[in-house]
CSV table of C-alpha atoms in Angstrom, one decimal:
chain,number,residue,atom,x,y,z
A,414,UNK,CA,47.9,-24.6,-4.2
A,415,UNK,CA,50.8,-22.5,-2.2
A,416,UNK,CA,48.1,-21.1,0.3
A,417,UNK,CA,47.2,-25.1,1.7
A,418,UNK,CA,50.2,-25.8,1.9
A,419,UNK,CA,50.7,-22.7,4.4
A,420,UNK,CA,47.8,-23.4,5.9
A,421,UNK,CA,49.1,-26.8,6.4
A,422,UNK,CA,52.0,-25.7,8.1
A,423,UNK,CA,50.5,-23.0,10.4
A,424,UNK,CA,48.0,-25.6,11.7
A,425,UNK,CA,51.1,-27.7,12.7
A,426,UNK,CA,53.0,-24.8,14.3
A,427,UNK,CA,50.4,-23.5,16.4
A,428,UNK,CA,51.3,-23.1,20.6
A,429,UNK,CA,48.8,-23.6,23.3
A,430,UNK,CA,48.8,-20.0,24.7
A,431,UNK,CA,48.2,-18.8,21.1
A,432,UNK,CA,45.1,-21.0,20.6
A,433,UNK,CA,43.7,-20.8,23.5
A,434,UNK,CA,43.9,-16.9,22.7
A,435,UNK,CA,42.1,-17.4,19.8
A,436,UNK,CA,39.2,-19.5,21.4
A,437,UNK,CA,38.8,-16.7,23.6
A,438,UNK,CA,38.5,-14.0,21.0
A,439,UNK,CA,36.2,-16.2,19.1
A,440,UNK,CA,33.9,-16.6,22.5
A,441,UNK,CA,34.2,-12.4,22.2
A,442,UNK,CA,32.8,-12.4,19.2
A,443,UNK,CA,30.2,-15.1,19.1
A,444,UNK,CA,29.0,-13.3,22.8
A,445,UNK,CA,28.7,-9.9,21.7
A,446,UNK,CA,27.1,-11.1,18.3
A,447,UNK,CA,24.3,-12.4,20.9
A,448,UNK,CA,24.2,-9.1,23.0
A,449,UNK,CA,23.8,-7.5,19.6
A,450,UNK,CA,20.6,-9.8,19.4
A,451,UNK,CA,19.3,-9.5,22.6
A,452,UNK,CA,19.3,-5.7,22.8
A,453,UNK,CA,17.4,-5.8,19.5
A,454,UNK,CA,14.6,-7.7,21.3
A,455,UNK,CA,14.4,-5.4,24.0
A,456,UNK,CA,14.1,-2.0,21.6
A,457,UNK,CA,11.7,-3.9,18.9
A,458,UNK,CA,9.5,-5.5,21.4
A,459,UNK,CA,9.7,-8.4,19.7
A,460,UNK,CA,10.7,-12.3,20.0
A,461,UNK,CA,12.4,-11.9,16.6
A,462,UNK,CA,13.2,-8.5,15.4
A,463,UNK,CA,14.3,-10.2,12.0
A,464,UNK,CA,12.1,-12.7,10.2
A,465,UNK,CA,13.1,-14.0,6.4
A,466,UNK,CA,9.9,-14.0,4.2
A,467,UNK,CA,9.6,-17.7,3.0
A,468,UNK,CA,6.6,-17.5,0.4
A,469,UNK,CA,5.5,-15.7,-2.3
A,470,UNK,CA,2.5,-14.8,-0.8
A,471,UNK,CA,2.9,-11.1,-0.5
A,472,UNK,CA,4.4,-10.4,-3.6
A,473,UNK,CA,5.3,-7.9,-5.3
A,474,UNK,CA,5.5,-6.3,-2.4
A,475,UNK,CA,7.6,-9.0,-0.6
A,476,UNK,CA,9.8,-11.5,-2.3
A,477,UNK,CA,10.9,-15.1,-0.8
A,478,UNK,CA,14.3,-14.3,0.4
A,479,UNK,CA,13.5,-10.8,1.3
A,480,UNK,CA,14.3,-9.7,5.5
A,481,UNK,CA,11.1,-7.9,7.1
A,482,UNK,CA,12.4,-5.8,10.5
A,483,UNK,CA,9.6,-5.9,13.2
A,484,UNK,CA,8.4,-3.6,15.5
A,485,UNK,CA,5.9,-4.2,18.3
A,486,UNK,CA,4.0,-1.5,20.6
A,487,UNK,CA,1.4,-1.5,23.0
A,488,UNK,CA,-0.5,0.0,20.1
A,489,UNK,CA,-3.8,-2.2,19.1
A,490,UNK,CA,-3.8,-3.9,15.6
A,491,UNK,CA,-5.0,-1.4,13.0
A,492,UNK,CA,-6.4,-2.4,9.6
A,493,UNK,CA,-3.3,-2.6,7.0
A,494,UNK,CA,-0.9,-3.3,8.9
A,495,UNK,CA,1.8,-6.0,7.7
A,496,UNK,CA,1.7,-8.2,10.9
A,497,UNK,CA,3.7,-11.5,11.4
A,498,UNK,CA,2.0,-14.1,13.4
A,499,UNK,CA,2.4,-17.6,14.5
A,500,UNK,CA,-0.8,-20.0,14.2
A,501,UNK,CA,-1.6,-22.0,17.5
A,502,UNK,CA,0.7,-25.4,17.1
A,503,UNK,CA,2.7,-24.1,14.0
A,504,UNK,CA,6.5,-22.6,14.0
A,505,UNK,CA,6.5,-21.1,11.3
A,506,UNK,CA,5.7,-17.4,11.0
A,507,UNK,CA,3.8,-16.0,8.7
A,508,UNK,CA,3.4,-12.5,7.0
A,509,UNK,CA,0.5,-11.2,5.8
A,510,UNK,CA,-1.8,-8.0,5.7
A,511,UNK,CA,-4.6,-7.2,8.2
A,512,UNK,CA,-8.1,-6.6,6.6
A,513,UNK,CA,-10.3,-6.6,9.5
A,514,UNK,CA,-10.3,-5.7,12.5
A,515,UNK,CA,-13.1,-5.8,15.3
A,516,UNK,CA,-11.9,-3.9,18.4
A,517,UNK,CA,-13.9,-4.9,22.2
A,518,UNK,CA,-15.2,-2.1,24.2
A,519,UNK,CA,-13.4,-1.4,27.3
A,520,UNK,CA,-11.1,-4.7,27.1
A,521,UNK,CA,-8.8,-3.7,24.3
A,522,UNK,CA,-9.4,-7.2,22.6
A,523,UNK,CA,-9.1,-7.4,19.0
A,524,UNK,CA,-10.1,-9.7,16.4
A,525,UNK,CA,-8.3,-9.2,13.4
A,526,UNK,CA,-8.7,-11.2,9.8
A,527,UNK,CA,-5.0,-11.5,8.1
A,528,UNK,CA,-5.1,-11.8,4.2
A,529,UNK,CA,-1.6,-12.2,1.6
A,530,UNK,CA,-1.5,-9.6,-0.7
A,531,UNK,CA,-1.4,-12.0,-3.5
A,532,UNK,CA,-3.8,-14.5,-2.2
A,533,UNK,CA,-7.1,-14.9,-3.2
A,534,UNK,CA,-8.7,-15.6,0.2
A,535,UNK,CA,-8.6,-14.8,3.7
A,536,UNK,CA,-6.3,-16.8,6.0
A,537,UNK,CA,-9.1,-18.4,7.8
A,538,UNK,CA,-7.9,-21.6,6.1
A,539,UNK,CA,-4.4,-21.5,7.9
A,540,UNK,CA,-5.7,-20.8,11.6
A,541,UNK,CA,-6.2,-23.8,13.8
A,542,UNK,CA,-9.4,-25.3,13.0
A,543,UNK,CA,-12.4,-23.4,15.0
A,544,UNK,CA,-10.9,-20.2,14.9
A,545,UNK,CA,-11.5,-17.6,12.8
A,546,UNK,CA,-9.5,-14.8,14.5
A,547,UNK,CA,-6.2,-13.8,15.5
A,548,UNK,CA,-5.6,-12.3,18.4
A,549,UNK,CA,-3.0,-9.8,20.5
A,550,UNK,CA,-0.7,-12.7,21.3
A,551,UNK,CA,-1.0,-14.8,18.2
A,552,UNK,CA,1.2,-11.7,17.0
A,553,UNK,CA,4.5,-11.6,17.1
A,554,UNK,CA,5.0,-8.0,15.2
A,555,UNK,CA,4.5,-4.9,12.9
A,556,UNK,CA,6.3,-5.0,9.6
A,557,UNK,CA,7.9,-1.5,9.8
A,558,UNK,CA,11.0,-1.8,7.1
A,559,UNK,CA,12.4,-4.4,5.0
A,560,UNK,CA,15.6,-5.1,3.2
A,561,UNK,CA,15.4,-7.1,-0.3
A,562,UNK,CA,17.4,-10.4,-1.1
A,563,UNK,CA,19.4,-11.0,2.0
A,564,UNK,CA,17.7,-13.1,3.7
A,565,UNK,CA,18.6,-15.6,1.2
A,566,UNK,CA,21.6,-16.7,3.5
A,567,UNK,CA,19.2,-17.8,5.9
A,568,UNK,CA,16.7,-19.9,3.3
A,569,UNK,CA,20.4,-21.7,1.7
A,570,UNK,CA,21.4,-22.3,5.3
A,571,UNK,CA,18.6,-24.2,6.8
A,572,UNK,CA,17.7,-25.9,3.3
A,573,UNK,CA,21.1,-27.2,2.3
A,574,UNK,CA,22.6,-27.4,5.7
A,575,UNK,CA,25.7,-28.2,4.2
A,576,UNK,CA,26.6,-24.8,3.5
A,577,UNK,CA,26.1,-23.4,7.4
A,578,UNK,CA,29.1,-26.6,7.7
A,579,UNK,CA,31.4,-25.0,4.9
A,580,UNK,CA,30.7,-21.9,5.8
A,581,UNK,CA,31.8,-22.1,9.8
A,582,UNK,CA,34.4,-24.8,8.7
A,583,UNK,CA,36.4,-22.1,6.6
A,584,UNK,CA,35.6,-19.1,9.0
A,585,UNK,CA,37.0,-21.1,12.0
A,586,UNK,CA,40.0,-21.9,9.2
A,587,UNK,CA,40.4,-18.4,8.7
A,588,UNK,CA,40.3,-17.6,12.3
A,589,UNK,CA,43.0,-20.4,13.7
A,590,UNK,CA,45.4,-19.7,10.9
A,591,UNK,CA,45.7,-16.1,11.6
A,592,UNK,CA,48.9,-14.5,12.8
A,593,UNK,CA,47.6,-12.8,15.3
B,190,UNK,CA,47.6,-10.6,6.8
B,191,UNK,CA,48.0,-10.3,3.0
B,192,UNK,CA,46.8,-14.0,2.7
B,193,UNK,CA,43.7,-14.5,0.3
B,194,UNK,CA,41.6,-15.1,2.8
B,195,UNK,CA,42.1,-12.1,5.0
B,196,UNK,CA,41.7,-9.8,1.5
B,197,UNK,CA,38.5,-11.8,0.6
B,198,UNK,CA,37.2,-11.1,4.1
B,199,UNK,CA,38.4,-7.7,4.4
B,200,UNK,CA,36.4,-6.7,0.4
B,201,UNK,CA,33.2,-9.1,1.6
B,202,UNK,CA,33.2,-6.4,5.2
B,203,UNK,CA,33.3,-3.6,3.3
B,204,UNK,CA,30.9,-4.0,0.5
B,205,UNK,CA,28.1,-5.4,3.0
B,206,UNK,CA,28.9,-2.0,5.3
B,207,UNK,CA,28.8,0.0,1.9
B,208,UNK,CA,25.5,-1.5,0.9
B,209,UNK,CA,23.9,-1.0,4.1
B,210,UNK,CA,24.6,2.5,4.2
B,211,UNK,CA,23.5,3.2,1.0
B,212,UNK,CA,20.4,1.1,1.7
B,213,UNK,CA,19.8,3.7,5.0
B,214,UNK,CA,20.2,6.7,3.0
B,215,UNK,CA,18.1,5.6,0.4
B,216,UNK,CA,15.1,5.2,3.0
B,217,UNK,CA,16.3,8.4,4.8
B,218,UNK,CA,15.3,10.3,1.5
B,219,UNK,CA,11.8,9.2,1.1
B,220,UNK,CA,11.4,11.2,4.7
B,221,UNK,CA,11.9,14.8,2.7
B,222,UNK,CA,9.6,13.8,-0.5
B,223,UNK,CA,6.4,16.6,-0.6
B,224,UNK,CA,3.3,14.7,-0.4
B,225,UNK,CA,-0.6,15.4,-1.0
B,226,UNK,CA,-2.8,12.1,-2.3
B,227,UNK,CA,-6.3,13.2,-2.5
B,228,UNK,CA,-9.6,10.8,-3.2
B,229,UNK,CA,-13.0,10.6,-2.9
B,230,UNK,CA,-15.6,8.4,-2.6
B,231,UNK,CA,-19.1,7.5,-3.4
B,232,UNK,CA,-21.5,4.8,-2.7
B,233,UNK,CA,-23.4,3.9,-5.7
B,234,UNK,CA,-26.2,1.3,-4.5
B,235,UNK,CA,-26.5,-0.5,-1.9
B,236,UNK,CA,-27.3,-4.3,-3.4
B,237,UNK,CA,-28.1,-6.5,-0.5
B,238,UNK,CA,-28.1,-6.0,3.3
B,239,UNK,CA,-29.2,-8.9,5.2
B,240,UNK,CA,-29.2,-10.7,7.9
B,241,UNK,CA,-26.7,-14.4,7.5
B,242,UNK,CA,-28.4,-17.2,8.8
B,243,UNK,CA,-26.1,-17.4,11.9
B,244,UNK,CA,-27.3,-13.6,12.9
B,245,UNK,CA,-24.6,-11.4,11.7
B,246,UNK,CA,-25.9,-8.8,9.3
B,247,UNK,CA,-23.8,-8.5,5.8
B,248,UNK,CA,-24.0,-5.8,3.0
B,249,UNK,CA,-23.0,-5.8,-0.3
B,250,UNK,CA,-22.3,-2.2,-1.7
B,251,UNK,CA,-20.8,-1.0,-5.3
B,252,UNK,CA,-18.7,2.1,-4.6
B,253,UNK,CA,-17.3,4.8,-6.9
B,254,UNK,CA,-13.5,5.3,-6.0
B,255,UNK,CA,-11.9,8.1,-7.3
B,256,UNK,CA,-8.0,9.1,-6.3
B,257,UNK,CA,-5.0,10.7,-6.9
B,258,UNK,CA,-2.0,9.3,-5.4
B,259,UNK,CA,0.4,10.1,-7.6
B,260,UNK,CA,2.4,12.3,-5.4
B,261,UNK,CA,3.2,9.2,-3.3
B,262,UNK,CA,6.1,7.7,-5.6
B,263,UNK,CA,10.0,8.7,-4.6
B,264,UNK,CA,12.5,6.5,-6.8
B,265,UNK,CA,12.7,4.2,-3.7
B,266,UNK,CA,8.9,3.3,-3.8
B,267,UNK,CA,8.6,-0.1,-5.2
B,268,UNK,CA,4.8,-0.1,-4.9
B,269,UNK,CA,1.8,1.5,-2.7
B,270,UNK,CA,-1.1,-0.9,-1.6
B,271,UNK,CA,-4.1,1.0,-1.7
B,272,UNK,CA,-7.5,0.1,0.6
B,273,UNK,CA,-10.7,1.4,1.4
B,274,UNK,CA,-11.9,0.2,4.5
B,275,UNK,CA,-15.8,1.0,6.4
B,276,UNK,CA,-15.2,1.7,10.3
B,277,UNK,CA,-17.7,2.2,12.4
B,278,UNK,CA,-18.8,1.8,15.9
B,279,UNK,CA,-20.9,-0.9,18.0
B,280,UNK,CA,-22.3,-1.1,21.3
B,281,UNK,CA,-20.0,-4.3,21.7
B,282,UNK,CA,-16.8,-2.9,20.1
B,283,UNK,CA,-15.2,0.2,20.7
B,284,UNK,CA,-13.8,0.4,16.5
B,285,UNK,CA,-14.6,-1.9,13.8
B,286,UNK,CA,-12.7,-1.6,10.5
B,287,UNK,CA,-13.6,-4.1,7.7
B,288,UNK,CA,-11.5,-3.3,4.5
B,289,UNK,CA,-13.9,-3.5,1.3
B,290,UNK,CA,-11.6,-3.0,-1.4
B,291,UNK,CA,-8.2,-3.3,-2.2
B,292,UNK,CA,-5.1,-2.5,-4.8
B,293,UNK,CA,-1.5,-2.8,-5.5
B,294,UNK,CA,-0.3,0.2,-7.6
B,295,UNK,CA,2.8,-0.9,-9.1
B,296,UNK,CA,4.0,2.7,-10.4
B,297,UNK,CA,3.3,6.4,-11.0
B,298,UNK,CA,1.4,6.0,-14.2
B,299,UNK,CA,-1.9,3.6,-12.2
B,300,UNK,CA,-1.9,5.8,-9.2
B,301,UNK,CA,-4.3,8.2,-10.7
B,302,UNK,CA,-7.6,6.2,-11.5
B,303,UNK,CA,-11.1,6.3,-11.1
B,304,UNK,CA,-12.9,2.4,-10.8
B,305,UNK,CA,-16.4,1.5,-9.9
B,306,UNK,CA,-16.5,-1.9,-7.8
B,307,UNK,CA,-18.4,-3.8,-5.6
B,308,UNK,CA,-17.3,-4.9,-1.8
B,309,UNK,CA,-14.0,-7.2,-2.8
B,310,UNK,CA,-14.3,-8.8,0.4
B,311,UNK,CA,-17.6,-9.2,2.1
B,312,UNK,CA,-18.6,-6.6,5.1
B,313,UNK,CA,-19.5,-8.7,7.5
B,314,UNK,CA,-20.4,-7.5,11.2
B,315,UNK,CA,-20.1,-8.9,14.2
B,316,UNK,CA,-23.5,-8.8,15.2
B,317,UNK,CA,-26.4,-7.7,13.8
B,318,UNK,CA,-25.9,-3.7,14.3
B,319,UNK,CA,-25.8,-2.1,11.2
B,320,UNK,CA,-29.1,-1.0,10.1
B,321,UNK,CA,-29.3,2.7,10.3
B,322,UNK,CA,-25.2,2.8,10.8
B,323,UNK,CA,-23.4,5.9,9.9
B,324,UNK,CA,-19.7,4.6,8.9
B,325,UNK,CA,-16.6,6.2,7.8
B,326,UNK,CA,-14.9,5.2,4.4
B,327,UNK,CA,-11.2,5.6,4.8
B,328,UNK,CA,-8.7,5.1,1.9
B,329,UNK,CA,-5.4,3.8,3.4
B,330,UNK,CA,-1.9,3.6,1.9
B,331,UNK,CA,0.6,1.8,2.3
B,332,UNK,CA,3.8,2.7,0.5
B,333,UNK,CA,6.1,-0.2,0.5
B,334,UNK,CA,9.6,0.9,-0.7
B,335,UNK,CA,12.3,-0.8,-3.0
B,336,UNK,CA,14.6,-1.1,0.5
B,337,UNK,CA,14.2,0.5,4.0
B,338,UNK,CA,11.2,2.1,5.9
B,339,UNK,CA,7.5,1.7,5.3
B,340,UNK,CA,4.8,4.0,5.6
B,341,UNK,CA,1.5,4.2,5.7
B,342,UNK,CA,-1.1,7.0,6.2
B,343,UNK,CA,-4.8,7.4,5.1
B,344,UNK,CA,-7.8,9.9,4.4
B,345,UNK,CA,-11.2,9.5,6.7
B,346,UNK,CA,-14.0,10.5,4.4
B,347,UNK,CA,-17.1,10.7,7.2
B,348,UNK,CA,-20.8,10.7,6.9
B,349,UNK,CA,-22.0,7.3,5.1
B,350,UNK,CA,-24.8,5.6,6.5
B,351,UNK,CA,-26.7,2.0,5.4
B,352,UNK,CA,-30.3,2.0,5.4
B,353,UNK,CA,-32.9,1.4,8.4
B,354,UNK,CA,-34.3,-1.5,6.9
B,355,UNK,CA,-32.7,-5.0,5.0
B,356,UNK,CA,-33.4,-5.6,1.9
């Protein structure tokens, strides 16, 4: 109980020079967090370098909770490859495997069919209705490396949002109570 | 500085750091693994080629798959998807892959094998150009690791052809 109770105190001892100090090292951090962010765009290619994988539809391979890193070149869409794609009037993305792929003469266009590993059928039931497709800029990227597990922060964080408030409460703690 | 707080944040830093670095060196290795898959092919029969009632021509085929891709698995491979996929040509489209038949091969011991199938998923063209095609049958990997970088490669096995006339 000895640490609230100096927490208590340094709360009530703080100057206006000091804090407004700390807001500024905090605005540091938050803004090159965001650089970070941004230049990852730019080298990936991609809207979002990062995507959390939210169903089980590409298991084994991919777990819910794992973090997929995306990639995105001028390249065309080839057959196997682990694309992430957005259906017309949907936000969320989704990950799955491409099966087919019918490349246009001289325009580049590609259809491609997208299929989960563990499904038993072809996505055609998850594009808009009429389309049986995807194309270039349904896609938002290549799956070219993943990480396991972390992305669990993310799936805790936006379904209990009560944690992301505990969580920034007691780092902003940590960060007005410091001595420095 | 030596609050609980600071020493909580200070072992959370490091261990995160420590796993990712372990986590990069783990996917660095899989770069220097030795590898030579081999496989080969064979179409059985042809069952059914015909023309759907909205004018694309389908075929049905049984294939005999035989591979070896053993030499595929480091200790950070958590599994390799396996596919055969027909690619071929049309006047209309410049490449057209259509995968047939696919796998997940969850270790060393199934990455050997030798199945006879038909067409998983149904070969379907976009048009009706396919009598008298000559195709390609590639087998594609895909080697999806327990944590890092993927990779994926494949072997073009040339000179299949579907008949001149439906059946």
């Amino acid at each position: 109980m000895g640490w609230i109770g100096e927490t208590v105190d340094s709360i009530k001892s703080i100057k206006i020079r000091q804090l407004l100090t700390q807001a500024i090292t905090l605005g540091m951090i938050v803004t090159s967090a965001l650089i970070i962010w941004k230049a990852l765009m730019c080298v990936t290619g991609t809207e979002s370098p990062v995507v959390v994988v939210l169903s089980g539809s590409m298991e084994p391979g991919f777990k819910r909770g794992d973090i997929l890193f995306l990639h995105m070149t001028k390249e065309p869409i080839r057959a196997g490859e682990i694309v992430v794609f957005n259906v017309d009037g949907r936000d969320i993305p989704i990950v799955h495997r491409a099966i087919k792929v019918h490349e246009r003469e001289n325009t580049g266009h590609v259809d491609v069919l997208t299929k989960g590993d563990n499904n038993d059928v072809d996505d055609i039931g998850l594009y808009a209705d009429g389309q049986f497709w995807l194309h270039r800029h349904h896609i938002m990227g290549r799956a070219v490396g993943f990480l396991p597990y972390v992305g669990w922060v993310t799936i805790i964080m936006s379904e209990k949002p009560i944690i992301k408030y505990i969580l920034i409460g007691a780092l902003g703690l940590l960060v007005i109570t410091s001595k420095d | 500085m030596h609050s609980f707080g600071y020493r909580a944040n200070a072992l959370f830093t490091f261990s995160v750091t420590a796993l990712a670095f372990i986590c990069a060196i783990a996917s660095l290795s899989d770069n220097f693994s030795d590898q030579n898959p081999s496989a080969e092919i064979q179409i059985l029969n042809i069952n059914r080629f015909k023309k759907q009632s909205y004018e694309n021509d389908e075929v049905s085929l049984t294939l005999d798959i035989t591979a070896d891709l053993q030499s595929l698995f480091t200790w950070n491979t958590k599994q390799v998807f396996a596919f055969v996929a027909a690619e071929y040509e049309t006047p209309k489209n410049s490449l057209n892959q259509v995968s047939l038949w696919d796998a997940i091969i969850p270790d060393k011991e199934h990455a050997k094998f030798r199945i006879q199938t038909s067409n998983k998923y149904r070969f379907i063209d976009q048009g009706h150009n396919l009598r008298g095609k000559e195709f390609n049958l590639t087998l594609h990997w895909h080697v999806m690791p327990k944590t890092g970088k993927m990779f994926a490669d494949k072997i073009v096995m040339p000179g299949y052809s579907l008949p001149d006339a439906y059946k």
